[in-house]
């Protein structure tokens, strides 16, 4: 197919459907709303279901139900709406129901919420932060695959610039390889045979066929997340080899930093850019490697300093780590404010480099 | 008054005074129909009788009615139960049908997701009054308003039994609980929420009934309510709701044996039994 | 390019039409919008980036080659980002004092032309037709097709006048001597995307 001009939300909706998503539930909240509208328009065309739920709590629990019944399911919101969903995201992690949460965040203030979670239990949420619409289209499809592969809820960290930017994109279905059959999904068919199914966070099993129970079950879940942390990290590293300064950013801030770093590199400054693509698992080892020759690490994020904790953990005190960003939101409260521009970042990077040299 | 049996050698009772009179049973000879087993200790689809519920609890009776209804309607291999948090949760281990145990109060939303992607299944929720009337009132009302083709069953004993007997949104006025020791007082605690009546007002609900398990007649009626609810929901008519009043021997400040009377004398004043809506 | 005006003038629709037409002509396009919560009367701005291939641009632009000005109220925000010698296509019907500066100004009486072709609501399309013809970025046929695709089914009564407006704008101006410059090819960088898996 030829590339089409698509709004980011619509491109993500098409990518989700291309990945086999057939159930979506959400509650309007900008800038997530456009994705809900696109799903409501497009899912019925493929015999899917989109629910305009009565709350974020209902939406995420509907997605959990659809996921438990074997469908590829999604939900989404942003900020406070994601906060309302955290209990169910944690529950799905512990009872192993896959679905994708589309967090079209208000700015970059959802980093803690996306990577630490707010629900109960020893769980993690695999979280991809695309830098632009094209990457969001790819990540959306990969996330549906990984959710099924790990039987876990996963998250896409988008924002206003992903949701509302129009881009020429070609949504091509991506084949990520085979997955085991969903023989655990509930369809009622084994009732009365002695082999009926059960999805239960406590994993107590059936009378005569006891399950592992919470202690063993949750240990196994924790091991699964450890395995994900080992193999699912993704990142982009630009000109970091030999760099004295490395600027770390995530999501849609990445391309702005990339442009500034490119200009400085062209001017002979030994500077590189590093962008975690997975926020959890954070690519700690790759960042440590990228900062091998650096004597300063700058963290640009449009918040009061959230990802910087992970950067500091990754470099483990070997290199000084300084924040470049701050809280910055536009008047609508939906979108990154004035600091997300190339000139603002360029000035701060210049300043930071000078300060250390003096 | 009964009259002495004029039983003949057939053993059959002969109606005295015409067809309208009572049937008399002869007891001086063996019955013509041999005795037979009509029910086992275990309900159909029940895997074990070792439930952990207290003696005198009404929930196991409701479980049994639920499983009998499912079995008799031939829904065993289409049923998916979505179960809330409470004493009744253990049915997930005890019954041989598919179950999804979900977050407190959210079962109707979860069941919506299940039913929408598996439209040929018989999806039901099993919740208590704490789960449904307190924590999850929004979910059940919206599911009803949307006319989801599911059956929601609320076991109502007016108390959080699992946590030791605290007041719920459905506790009746005057009911003693651990958090209303002098009885529920409207001026301090407000009034109980009559969920069945609320659900019945919504256009998406097609069947709403309230049964109980405190005597044989109510048990028999409750089973009929459950079967009707499953039939209508699985036929695609809309949302169906059955409330079942159950005794709580530990959460009520009463001798266990007085539980059935408490339902009849006190609960039924707030929660009258019968079918509220049958479209 | 940047498009500026007041909410309700059709600036966002013009931006989308331009972006869709350029996509249909085989270019790579990035378009982003900036407007307030109100539907009408507030600041509205859109940016469109058109490239031949390998488009690499952030969605919030530092500088632009051209501007489309439906109203001058928010002009200063655009002027700050216009490159020296850039192209400004302005609606002279409502822009009382045409801006001056180090740029080439093309005044187009879009409001007046719209009235003349019976498309009083479509002055934004007149200016877009003119912009396309002056810059040579997109042909009027592509703009017409894109407009047809973008107008929602419940507004199809506007299709005829919108088309007349686009053509009137395109017919009222002459093209630049030199065509619009597309973005330079992407800078080569030693970028690596890694995965532990």
PDB file of C-alpha atoms in Angstrom, chain A residues 94-253:
ATOM      1  CA  UNK A  94      -0.488 -11.473  38.362  1.00  0.00           C
ATOM      2  CA  UNK A  95      -3.253 -13.503  36.725  1.00  0.00           C
ATOM      3  CA  UNK A  96      -1.397 -13.450  33.387  1.00  0.00           C
ATOM      4  CA  UNK A  97      -3.908 -11.828  31.068  1.00  0.00           C
ATOM      5  CA  UNK A  98      -2.379 -10.053  28.070  1.00  0.00           C
ATOM      6  CA  UNK A  99      -3.577  -6.701  26.753  1.00  0.00           C
ATOM      7  CA  UNK A 100      -2.021  -3.458  25.551  1.00  0.00           C
ATOM      8  CA  UNK A 101      -2.446  -0.167  27.403  1.00  0.00           C
ATOM      9  CA  UNK A 102      -2.100   2.914  25.200  1.00  0.00           C
ATOM     10  CA  UNK A 103      -0.909   5.708  27.425  1.00  0.00           C
ATOM     11  CA  UNK A 104      -1.216   8.852  25.314  1.00  0.00           C
ATOM     12  CA  UNK A 105       0.369  10.756  28.147  1.00  0.00           C
ATOM     13  CA  UNK A 106       0.107  14.417  28.957  1.00  0.00           C
ATOM     14  CA  UNK A 107       3.739  15.297  28.439  1.00  0.00           C
ATOM     15  CA  UNK A 108       6.452  13.221  30.067  1.00  0.00           C
ATOM     16  CA  UNK A 109       5.070  13.202  33.598  1.00  0.00           C
ATOM     17  CA  UNK A 110       3.877   9.609  33.371  1.00  0.00           C
ATOM     18  CA  UNK A 111       7.368   8.067  33.462  1.00  0.00           C
ATOM     19  CA  UNK A 112       7.194   6.947  37.091  1.00  0.00           C
ATOM     20  CA  UNK A 113       3.641   5.735  36.642  1.00  0.00           C
ATOM     21  CA  UNK A 114       4.554   3.803  33.485  1.00  0.00           C
ATOM     22  CA  UNK A 115       7.723   2.230  34.809  1.00  0.00           C
ATOM     23  CA  UNK A 116       7.002   1.766  38.522  1.00  0.00           C
ATOM     24  CA  UNK A 117       3.293   1.153  38.353  1.00  0.00           C
ATOM     25  CA  UNK A 118       0.859   1.946  41.094  1.00  0.00           C
ATOM     26  CA  UNK A 119      -0.757  -1.422  41.571  1.00  0.00           C
ATOM     27  CA  UNK A 120      -0.127  -4.076  44.153  1.00  0.00           C
ATOM     28  CA  UNK A 121       2.348  -6.888  43.884  1.00  0.00           C
ATOM     29  CA  UNK A 122       5.703  -7.871  42.404  1.00  0.00           C
ATOM     30  CA  UNK A 123       4.973  -7.003  38.828  1.00  0.00           C
ATOM     31  CA  UNK A 124       6.397  -4.926  36.022  1.00  0.00           C
ATOM     32  CA  UNK A 125       4.907  -3.422  32.908  1.00  0.00           C
ATOM     33  CA  UNK A 126       6.813  -3.743  29.665  1.00  0.00           C
ATOM     34  CA  UNK A 127       6.713  -0.210  28.268  1.00  0.00           C
ATOM     35  CA  UNK A 128       7.754   1.091  24.844  1.00  0.00           C
ATOM     36  CA  UNK A 129       8.193   4.814  24.200  1.00  0.00           C
ATOM     37  CA  UNK A 130       8.220   5.527  20.439  1.00  0.00           C
ATOM     38  CA  UNK A 131       9.864   8.686  19.183  1.00  0.00           C
ATOM     39  CA  UNK A 132       7.399   9.355  16.377  1.00  0.00           C
ATOM     40  CA  UNK A 133       4.353   8.041  14.553  1.00  0.00           C
ATOM     41  CA  UNK A 134       6.276   5.544  12.411  1.00  0.00           C
ATOM     42  CA  UNK A 135       7.892   3.984  15.437  1.00  0.00           C
ATOM     43  CA  UNK A 136       4.535   3.948  17.244  1.00  0.00           C
ATOM     44  CA  UNK A 137       3.069   1.918  14.384  1.00  0.00           C
ATOM     45  CA  UNK A 138       5.840  -0.663  14.719  1.00  0.00           C
ATOM     46  CA  UNK A 139       5.794  -0.722  18.535  1.00  0.00           C
ATOM     47  CA  UNK A 140       2.028  -1.148  18.645  1.00  0.00           C
ATOM     48  CA  UNK A 141       2.257  -4.337  16.634  1.00  0.00           C
ATOM     49  CA  UNK A 142       5.251  -5.637  18.573  1.00  0.00           C
ATOM     50  CA  UNK A 143       3.481  -4.960  21.885  1.00  0.00           C
ATOM     51  CA  UNK A 144       0.503  -7.146  20.969  1.00  0.00           C
ATOM     52  CA  UNK A 145       2.956  -9.914  20.140  1.00  0.00           C
ATOM     53  CA  UNK A 146       4.958  -9.525  23.339  1.00  0.00           C
ATOM     54  CA  UNK A 147       1.819  -9.282  25.492  1.00  0.00           C
ATOM     55  CA  UNK A 148       0.761 -12.688  24.199  1.00  0.00           C
ATOM     56  CA  UNK A 149       4.260 -14.109  24.364  1.00  0.00           C
ATOM     57  CA  UNK A 150       4.637 -13.209  28.040  1.00  0.00           C
ATOM     58  CA  UNK A 151       0.937 -13.311  28.950  1.00  0.00           C
ATOM     59  CA  UNK A 152       1.222  -9.887  30.530  1.00  0.00           C
ATOM     60  CA  UNK A 153      -0.269  -6.422  30.170  1.00  0.00           C
ATOM     61  CA  UNK A 154       2.114  -4.068  28.339  1.00  0.00           C
ATOM     62  CA  UNK A 155       2.153  -0.356  27.655  1.00  0.00           C
ATOM     63  CA  UNK A 156       2.805   2.059  24.815  1.00  0.00           C
ATOM     64  CA  UNK A 157       3.978   5.438  26.083  1.00  0.00           C
ATOM     65  CA  UNK A 158       2.767   7.976  23.538  1.00  0.00           C
ATOM     66  CA  UNK A 159       1.825  11.592  24.031  1.00  0.00           C
ATOM     67  CA  UNK A 160       0.246  14.539  22.244  1.00  0.00           C
ATOM     68  CA  UNK A 161       2.958  14.551  19.578  1.00  0.00           C
ATOM     69  CA  UNK A 162       2.347  10.875  18.791  1.00  0.00           C
ATOM     70  CA  UNK A 163      -1.432  11.139  19.024  1.00  0.00           C
ATOM     71  CA  UNK A 164      -1.962  14.363  17.107  1.00  0.00           C
ATOM     72  CA  UNK A 165       0.871  14.624  14.582  1.00  0.00           C
ATOM     73  CA  UNK A 166       0.002  13.667  11.012  1.00  0.00           C
ATOM     74  CA  UNK A 167       2.575  11.721   9.079  1.00  0.00           C
ATOM     75  CA  UNK A 168       2.780   9.830   5.797  1.00  0.00           C
ATOM     76  CA  UNK A 169       2.869   6.258   6.987  1.00  0.00           C
ATOM     77  CA  UNK A 170       2.300   2.848   5.552  1.00  0.00           C
ATOM     78  CA  UNK A 171       0.754   0.497   8.091  1.00  0.00           C
ATOM     79  CA  UNK A 172       2.076  -2.882   7.034  1.00  0.00           C
ATOM     80  CA  UNK A 173       1.315  -5.923   9.190  1.00  0.00           C
ATOM     81  CA  UNK A 174       4.544  -7.237  10.712  1.00  0.00           C
ATOM     82  CA  UNK A 175       5.050 -10.944  11.299  1.00  0.00           C
ATOM     83  CA  UNK A 176       6.880 -11.527  14.566  1.00  0.00           C
ATOM     84  CA  UNK A 177       6.781 -15.304  14.307  1.00  0.00           C
ATOM     85  CA  UNK A 178       4.587 -17.973  15.846  1.00  0.00           C
ATOM     86  CA  UNK A 179       3.272 -17.988  19.383  1.00  0.00           C
ATOM     87  CA  UNK A 180       2.004 -20.899  21.460  1.00  0.00           C
ATOM     88  CA  UNK A 181      -1.757 -21.474  21.238  1.00  0.00           C
ATOM     89  CA  UNK A 182      -3.904 -19.730  23.819  1.00  0.00           C
ATOM     90  CA  UNK A 183      -5.053 -22.971  25.403  1.00  0.00           C
ATOM     91  CA  UNK A 184      -5.454 -21.128  28.699  1.00  0.00           C
ATOM     92  CA  UNK A 185      -8.103 -18.727  27.376  1.00  0.00           C
ATOM     93  CA  UNK A 186     -11.620 -19.076  28.740  1.00  0.00           C
ATOM     94  CA  UNK A 187     -14.301 -20.207  26.313  1.00  0.00           C
ATOM     95  CA  UNK A 188     -16.376 -22.422  28.573  1.00  0.00           C
ATOM     96  CA  UNK A 189     -15.889 -25.450  26.328  1.00  0.00           C
ATOM     97  CA  UNK A 190     -14.198 -27.688  28.890  1.00  0.00           C
ATOM     98  CA  UNK A 191     -16.838 -27.262  31.577  1.00  0.00           C
ATOM     99  CA  UNK A 192     -17.996 -30.611  32.932  1.00  0.00           C
ATOM    100  CA  UNK A 193     -15.014 -32.515  31.526  1.00  0.00           C
ATOM    101  CA  UNK A 194     -12.865 -32.201  34.619  1.00  0.00           C
ATOM    102  CA  UNK A 195     -10.518 -29.916  32.703  1.00  0.00           C
ATOM    103  CA  UNK A 196     -12.304 -26.598  33.028  1.00  0.00           C
ATOM    104  CA  UNK A 197     -10.063 -23.545  33.048  1.00  0.00           C
ATOM    105  CA  UNK A 198      -9.350 -20.972  35.640  1.00  0.00           C
ATOM    106  CA  UNK A 199      -7.759 -17.541  35.669  1.00  0.00           C
ATOM    107  CA  UNK A 200      -7.062 -16.570  39.247  1.00  0.00           C
ATOM    108  CA  UNK A 201      -4.400 -14.359  40.750  1.00  0.00           C
ATOM    109  CA  UNK A 202      -4.222 -16.723  43.724  1.00  0.00           C
ATOM    110  CA  UNK A 203      -3.759 -19.739  41.423  1.00  0.00           C
ATOM    111  CA  UNK A 204      -5.430 -22.122  43.833  1.00  0.00           C
ATOM    112  CA  UNK A 205      -6.475 -24.543  41.129  1.00  0.00           C
ATOM    113  CA  UNK A 206      -9.454 -26.875  41.297  1.00  0.00           C
ATOM    114  CA  UNK A 207     -10.453 -29.395  43.931  1.00  0.00           C
ATOM    115  CA  UNK A 208      -8.518 -32.574  43.089  1.00  0.00           C
ATOM    116  CA  UNK A 209      -6.104 -30.615  40.880  1.00  0.00           C
ATOM    117  CA  UNK A 210      -4.640 -27.914  43.093  1.00  0.00           C
ATOM    118  CA  UNK A 211      -2.720 -25.019  41.582  1.00  0.00           C
ATOM    119  CA  UNK A 212       0.607 -23.676  42.770  1.00  0.00           C
ATOM    120  CA  UNK A 213      -1.046 -21.180  45.144  1.00  0.00           C
ATOM    121  CA  UNK A 214       0.012 -17.569  45.551  1.00  0.00           C
ATOM    122  CA  UNK A 215       3.500 -18.128  46.901  1.00  0.00           C
ATOM    123  CA  UNK A 216       4.789 -20.297  44.062  1.00  0.00           C
ATOM    124  CA  UNK A 217       2.666 -18.570  41.434  1.00  0.00           C
ATOM    125  CA  UNK A 218       3.963 -15.119  42.263  1.00  0.00           C
ATOM    126  CA  UNK A 219       7.542 -16.357  42.476  1.00  0.00           C
ATOM    127  CA  UNK A 220       7.165 -17.685  38.964  1.00  0.00           C
ATOM    128  CA  UNK A 221       5.694 -14.357  37.797  1.00  0.00           C
ATOM    129  CA  UNK A 222       8.637 -12.512  39.322  1.00  0.00           C
ATOM    130  CA  UNK A 223      11.030 -14.822  37.453  1.00  0.00           C
ATOM    131  CA  UNK A 224       9.168 -14.111  34.227  1.00  0.00           C
ATOM    132  CA  UNK A 225       9.714 -10.381  34.685  1.00  0.00           C
ATOM    133  CA  UNK A 226      13.384 -11.000  35.431  1.00  0.00           C
ATOM    134  CA  UNK A 227      13.634 -12.865  32.141  1.00  0.00           C
ATOM    135  CA  UNK A 228      11.916  -9.993  30.313  1.00  0.00           C
ATOM    136  CA  UNK A 229      14.394  -7.575  31.870  1.00  0.00           C
ATOM    137  CA  UNK A 230      17.217  -9.717  30.479  1.00  0.00           C
ATOM    138  CA  UNK A 231      16.002 -10.020  26.895  1.00  0.00           C
ATOM    139  CA  UNK A 232      13.549  -7.244  26.059  1.00  0.00           C
ATOM    140  CA  UNK A 233      15.566  -4.057  26.485  1.00  0.00           C
ATOM    141  CA  UNK A 234      15.728  -1.849  23.414  1.00  0.00           C
ATOM    142  CA  UNK A 235      17.506   1.438  22.832  1.00  0.00           C
ATOM    143  CA  UNK A 236      18.905   3.812  20.238  1.00  0.00           C
ATOM    144  CA  UNK A 237      22.424   5.095  20.580  1.00  0.00           C
ATOM    145  CA  UNK A 238      23.695   7.880  18.300  1.00  0.00           C
ATOM    146  CA  UNK A 239      27.345   8.899  18.074  1.00  0.00           C
ATOM    147  CA  UNK A 240      28.028   7.737  21.625  1.00  0.00           C
ATOM    148  CA  UNK A 241      31.308   6.042  20.832  1.00  0.00           C
ATOM    149  CA  UNK A 242      34.095   8.279  22.036  1.00  0.00           C
ATOM    150  CA  UNK A 243      31.606  10.897  23.215  1.00  0.00           C
ATOM    151  CA  UNK A 244      32.569  13.073  26.185  1.00  0.00           C
ATOM    152  CA  UNK A 245      28.952  14.102  26.678  1.00  0.00           C
ATOM    153  CA  UNK A 246      25.939  11.842  26.346  1.00  0.00           C
ATOM    154  CA  UNK A 247      22.436  13.306  26.323  1.00  0.00           C
ATOM    155  CA  UNK A 248      19.702  10.898  27.364  1.00  0.00           C
ATOM    156  CA  UNK A 249      16.055  11.457  26.471  1.00  0.00           C
ATOM    157  CA  UNK A 250      12.987   9.325  25.823  1.00  0.00           C
ATOM    158  CA  UNK A 251       9.947   9.236  23.558  1.00  0.00           C
ATOM    159  CA  UNK A 252       9.141  12.235  21.396  1.00  0.00           C
ATOM    160  CA  UNK A 253      11.881  14.300  23.067  1.00  0.00           C
TER     161      UNK A 253
END
